[in-house]
Amino acid sequence: MTARGWRRQFTYALLRLEDVVEAGIATGAKLGGHRHPVIIPFIGHGTTARARVGARLVLGRRAAVEPQALAVRVGDSTPSPRSRRATLRVSLARFLTVEVPRAEVTIHAPGGDVVVRTNRDGYIDHELQLSGVEPGWLEIALSGPDGATATARVLLVDPVVDVGVISDVDDTILHTGLTRGLDFLKATLLTDVEERTPLPGAAALYRALVTKPGKPERPMFYVSTSPWNLHEMLLQFVSMRGFPLGPLLLTDWGPSHTGLFRIGAQAHKPALVRRLLDEHPQLRLVLIGDSGQEDPEIYADIARECPGRVAAIYIRRVTGLDLGRNDEIDALAAEITALGVPMRAVDDSIQIAEHAAEHDLLDAAAVATVRAELG
């Protein structure tokens, strides 16, 4: 058997194993009272002409039908800290979900109801055609089987806005240690969202990038290879720590017929950035990432393809990398900057703010605010 054949057989076996595991989880969930369909809405995005609405249908308790993450606001009181055991239990519950496949979900859109079906993993991802709506935030009601309801928030980008911001999540707005396996597991499974550490000054920096005085608010997109299971937790983090609200564009972990990940990790970010460029032809993008993964190479490729659409690239240096990697990124930044797209490797939020102010990407007065938050 060829290598491709062996890989196909291995992936098929993993899919069957996933089905067995999920069947066991489903049985346990039903015995434990998690018997009712629950709609978990994702933040959608688009234009005043069309927008994508996403959600996931899983089994849960009736009281959990309305997820609370979207209701979190800056300054809200936070719950008391959990024990490590309780935190681990909550964290594992995000991954041990029981999806409801091939079920009907109704999207109550401004132009009329649209009925869609969840896929094998309980997801819906539907593009709506819109008319007569204003730019900004649009709330769309969702309803599903057994009385399940939810409200999805959708960002409709203002067509007069000429700059948007795309940011990675892990080690770019919060410390996760994604490149260090044990640190990542500890942060993901044993750390409450209230204890997750934002990068100093990042929230003030992002607010300044999207709220230039006298201009309509710019769109903020968060792109990550983290799984959709973490959507609610990341949304809570963004809201509680004062980051601008925006779509969280994540991926799905687990085997598929195309590989071990349903969406290849290295294809995820480039595809999303290109799609956003296509959907919003008026936007130039500020791209922010970190040196721990392949953000420098991914963003550099985008800049080579369409230099006129990239306003600037900022790469946060992750500690613990060898000097050779830092040298590679510095050389790449020099190459892309020579093409006319400013690209910088930085150590903190102040360096981004100062450079962005020089290029009129944020108000110069905001630099002091970022510096104050940095402490």
XYZ file of C-alpha atoms in Angstrom:
375
model
C 0.000 0.000 0.000
C 1.272 3.465 -0.849
C 1.953 6.180 1.729
C -1.184 7.982 0.573
C -3.196 4.792 1.034
C -1.871 4.267 4.545
C -2.698 7.872 5.433
C -6.218 7.466 4.042
C -6.720 4.297 6.102
C -5.337 5.975 9.225
C -7.609 9.010 8.789
C -10.611 6.736 8.205
C -9.798 4.871 11.436
C -9.560 8.162 13.334
C -12.937 9.258 11.988
C -14.496 6.022 13.157
C -12.799 6.390 16.551
C -14.141 9.935 16.793
C -17.648 8.626 16.092
C -17.308 6.009 18.868
C -15.964 8.554 21.359
C -18.704 11.058 20.523
C -21.361 8.347 20.882
C -19.996 7.564 24.354
C -19.950 11.243 25.290
C -23.511 11.619 24.008
C -24.713 8.733 26.173
C -22.985 10.185 29.221
C -24.351 13.638 28.501
C -27.918 12.388 28.254
C -27.575 10.436 31.502
C -26.192 13.581 33.135
C -29.130 15.730 32.021
C -27.548 17.330 28.926
C -30.409 16.371 26.633
C -31.558 19.581 25.018
C -30.202 21.162 21.831
C -28.261 24.367 22.539
C -27.299 26.890 19.864
C -23.866 28.443 20.404
C -23.700 31.522 18.136
C -20.453 32.835 16.662
C -19.859 36.468 15.758
C -20.655 36.894 12.081
C -19.301 39.436 9.627
C -19.860 40.847 6.171
C -21.148 43.895 4.327
C -24.524 45.606 3.967
C -25.119 43.355 0.942
C -24.145 39.947 2.342
C -22.876 38.459 5.586
C -21.826 35.129 7.061
C -23.703 33.726 10.045
C -22.182 30.863 12.020
C -23.182 28.761 15.022
C -22.944 25.284 16.475
C -25.718 23.027 17.743
C -24.811 20.826 20.720
C -26.585 19.028 23.538
C -26.778 20.829 26.858
C -28.954 21.649 29.834
C -31.987 23.842 29.215
C -30.522 26.611 31.387
C -27.533 26.855 29.059
C -29.543 27.629 25.925
C -28.568 31.310 25.999
C -24.750 31.483 26.190
C -23.688 34.483 28.255
C -20.379 35.408 26.628
C -21.922 38.035 24.339
C -23.418 39.807 27.353
C -20.038 40.417 29.026
C -19.032 44.064 29.068
C -15.910 45.857 30.211
C -16.099 46.589 33.923
C -18.593 43.852 34.750
C -18.018 42.083 38.025
C -16.248 38.796 37.569
C -17.085 35.540 39.320
C -14.967 34.355 42.193
C -11.959 32.240 41.214
C -12.587 28.548 40.700
C -10.482 25.770 42.105
C -8.066 24.142 39.666
C -10.276 21.054 39.610
C -13.373 23.101 38.772
C -11.452 25.020 36.106
C -10.251 21.767 34.551
C -13.807 20.415 34.543
C -15.141 23.535 32.776
C -12.246 23.525 30.298
C -12.699 19.876 29.374
C -16.435 20.434 28.943
C -15.655 22.858 26.094
C -14.069 20.004 24.161
C -16.304 17.098 25.229
C -19.301 18.480 23.364
C -22.068 16.432 21.806
C -22.827 17.853 18.370
C -26.274 17.644 16.800
C -25.683 16.862 13.116
C -28.011 17.430 10.171
C -30.571 19.333 12.221
C -32.585 22.279 10.951
C -31.729 25.747 12.261
C -33.752 28.798 11.201
C -31.953 32.098 10.659
C -34.446 34.917 11.200
C -32.810 37.361 8.780
C -34.020 40.895 7.954
C -35.161 39.731 4.503
C -37.027 36.698 5.808
C -36.395 33.351 7.463
C -33.752 31.023 6.068
C -33.644 27.338 7.061
C -30.250 25.600 7.019
C -28.951 22.259 8.268
C -26.037 21.630 10.587
C -23.166 19.605 9.147
C -21.645 16.400 10.493
C -20.079 18.305 13.381
C -23.090 20.416 14.287
C -21.937 23.621 12.553
C -23.809 26.054 10.368
C -21.941 28.562 8.196
C -24.336 30.395 5.924
C -23.953 33.471 3.739
C -27.012 35.712 3.853
C -28.030 38.131 1.139
C -29.007 41.452 2.745
C -30.716 44.655 1.664
C -31.918 47.762 3.455
C -29.611 47.345 6.452
C -27.221 49.862 7.969
C -23.524 49.233 8.615
C -22.527 48.369 12.159
C -23.728 45.617 14.448
C -26.759 43.573 13.414
C -28.481 41.089 15.733
C -30.014 38.014 14.096
C -32.194 35.533 15.968
C -31.591 31.802 15.517
C -33.954 28.975 16.410
C -33.524 25.221 16.312
C -35.064 21.946 17.439
C -36.762 21.507 20.807
C -37.135 25.253 21.367
C -33.433 26.126 21.143
C -32.867 29.842 20.528
C -29.914 32.234 20.397
C -28.933 35.613 19.037
C -25.983 35.996 16.688
C -24.242 39.342 16.402
C -22.992 40.243 12.928
C -20.498 42.992 12.071
C -21.453 44.762 8.830
C -18.394 46.723 7.724
C -19.084 50.337 6.784
C -18.245 50.763 3.057
C -16.624 54.163 3.729
C -14.016 52.680 6.096
C -10.654 52.264 4.360
C -8.595 50.390 6.997
C -9.229 47.161 8.888
C -7.211 45.305 11.525
C -6.479 41.567 11.579
C -4.778 40.071 14.622
C -3.621 36.664 15.689
C -4.713 35.626 19.199
C -2.219 33.237 20.796
C 0.840 35.109 22.091
C -0.356 38.210 20.228
C -3.129 39.517 22.492
C -2.781 36.994 25.328
C -0.084 34.715 26.662
C -0.745 31.073 25.764
C 2.637 29.484 25.059
C 1.266 27.854 21.914
C 4.782 26.974 20.772
C 5.473 25.363 24.185
C 3.136 22.410 24.539
C 2.946 22.126 28.346
C 2.504 25.872 28.804
C -0.310 25.857 26.228
C -2.106 22.955 27.950
C -1.792 24.659 31.336
C -3.143 27.944 29.980
C -5.997 26.230 28.110
C -7.122 23.702 30.718
C -6.075 25.030 34.144
C -6.418 28.806 33.840
C -9.744 30.613 34.265
C -10.586 33.252 31.678
C -10.394 35.879 34.455
C -6.787 34.843 35.066
C -5.678 34.826 31.426
C -2.989 37.459 30.926
C -3.325 40.028 28.132
C -0.156 41.349 26.548
C 0.575 44.713 28.198
C -0.839 47.660 26.273
C -2.451 45.497 23.601
C -6.060 46.436 24.424
C -5.326 50.194 24.346
C -3.367 49.732 21.109
C -6.204 47.898 19.387
C -8.790 50.436 20.558
C -6.618 53.193 19.095
C -6.243 51.350 15.791
C -10.001 50.964 15.290
C -11.240 54.321 16.684
C -9.452 57.103 14.824
C -11.067 60.458 15.808
C -13.523 61.808 13.257
C -13.666 58.511 11.326
C -16.182 55.630 11.372
C -15.042 52.716 13.519
C -12.739 50.307 11.734
C -13.431 46.554 11.716
C -11.408 44.267 13.971
C -10.907 40.602 13.053
C -9.252 37.988 15.263
C -7.782 35.051 13.311
C -6.482 31.997 15.139
C -5.842 28.285 14.722
C -7.487 27.750 18.125
C -10.571 25.495 17.905
C -14.148 26.781 17.823
C -14.614 25.125 21.223
C -12.765 28.126 22.708
C -14.951 30.761 21.013
C -16.966 31.670 24.129
C -13.883 31.784 26.361
C -11.947 33.978 23.923
C -14.958 36.231 23.458
C -15.188 36.667 27.220
C -11.487 37.498 27.354
C -11.784 40.099 24.568
C -14.765 41.768 26.265
C -13.456 41.680 29.837
C -10.012 43.009 28.935
C -11.272 45.924 26.860
C -10.307 44.749 23.372
C -12.509 45.881 20.478
C -15.277 43.410 19.740
C -14.870 41.624 16.428
C -15.352 38.268 14.705
C -13.243 35.418 16.085
C -12.281 33.323 13.061
C -11.152 29.986 14.462
C -10.781 26.456 13.090
C -11.987 22.938 13.845
C -9.660 20.370 15.352
C -9.937 16.682 14.629
C -9.713 14.249 11.703
C -11.441 14.729 8.373
C -11.285 13.105 4.957
C -8.628 15.641 3.964
C -6.297 15.260 6.944
C -5.887 15.293 10.717
C -7.303 18.817 10.853
C -10.539 19.700 9.109
C -8.888 22.892 7.948
C -5.131 22.687 7.520
C -3.491 24.911 10.119
C -1.119 26.498 7.598
C -3.917 27.164 5.096
C -6.331 28.639 7.649
C -4.943 32.151 8.126
C -3.935 32.903 4.511
C -7.318 31.774 3.222
C -9.184 33.928 5.715
C -7.072 37.026 5.030
C -7.545 36.626 1.271
C -11.284 36.130 1.729
C -11.539 39.322 3.790
C -9.602 41.206 1.119
C -12.032 39.931 -1.527
C -15.126 40.724 0.563
C -13.959 44.262 1.386
C -12.113 45.623 -1.666
C -11.929 49.110 -0.166
C -9.944 48.008 2.893
C -6.222 48.153 3.494
C -5.282 45.824 6.309
C -3.064 46.164 9.357
C -1.780 42.628 10.069
C -0.582 41.748 13.586
C 0.949 38.428 14.620
C 3.822 36.871 16.518
C 7.120 35.197 15.750
C 6.245 31.909 17.435
C 4.372 30.451 14.459
C 4.358 31.265 10.752
C 2.664 34.654 10.913
C 5.705 36.488 9.449
C 5.798 34.265 6.366
C 2.003 34.221 5.950
C 1.684 37.997 6.145
C 4.734 38.527 3.930
C 3.162 36.356 1.220
C -0.010 38.470 1.380
C 2.062 41.657 1.058
C 3.919 40.283 -1.985
C 0.633 39.334 -3.675
C -1.165 42.637 -3.063
C 1.125 45.293 -1.571
C -1.442 48.023 -2.108
C -3.881 46.275 0.251
C -1.574 45.937 3.268
C -1.123 49.093 5.354
C 1.434 47.608 7.787
C 2.616 44.332 9.327
C 3.631 44.002 12.985
C 5.214 40.854 14.404
C 5.574 40.516 18.173
C 8.764 38.744 19.177
C 8.075 35.686 21.328
C 10.627 34.997 24.056
C 12.603 31.784 23.957
C 13.213 31.659 20.211
C 16.727 31.141 18.905
C 18.606 34.090 17.431
C 18.498 32.529 13.976
C 14.696 32.796 13.895
C 14.849 36.462 14.925
C 17.389 37.130 12.185
C 15.108 35.443 9.617
C 12.199 37.675 10.627
C 14.316 40.835 10.543
C 15.520 39.962 7.031
C 11.951 39.249 5.926
C 10.771 42.568 7.396
C 13.486 44.440 5.488
C 12.481 42.720 2.242
C 8.766 43.499 2.609
C 9.428 47.084 3.721
C 11.529 47.576 0.582
C 8.436 46.582 -1.449
C 6.579 49.525 0.071
C 4.735 47.697 2.875
C 5.995 48.684 6.351
C 6.831 45.517 8.298
C 8.383 45.546 11.759
C 9.343 43.004 14.387
C 8.555 44.564 17.776
C 9.032 43.894 21.461
C 5.952 45.666 22.852
C 2.765 47.583 22.103
C 4.487 50.981 22.341
C 6.690 50.211 19.356
C 3.608 49.328 17.299
C 1.743 52.454 18.443
C 4.636 54.796 17.653
C 5.177 53.305 14.208
C 1.441 53.300 13.434
C 1.173 56.951 14.473
C 4.046 57.854 12.136
C 2.112 56.229 9.263
C -1.206 57.887 10.224
C -2.773 54.560 11.197
C -3.725 55.824 14.656
C -3.987 59.190 16.372
C -0.682 60.413 17.794
C -2.360 61.261 21.109
C -3.223 57.583 21.566
C 0.445 56.650 21.975
C 0.405 58.085 25.495
C -2.685 55.989 26.319
C -0.936 52.823 25.171
C 2.139 53.755 27.182
C 0.017 54.329 30.290
C -1.645 50.921 29.972
C 1.744 49.309 29.480
C 2.676 50.601 32.939
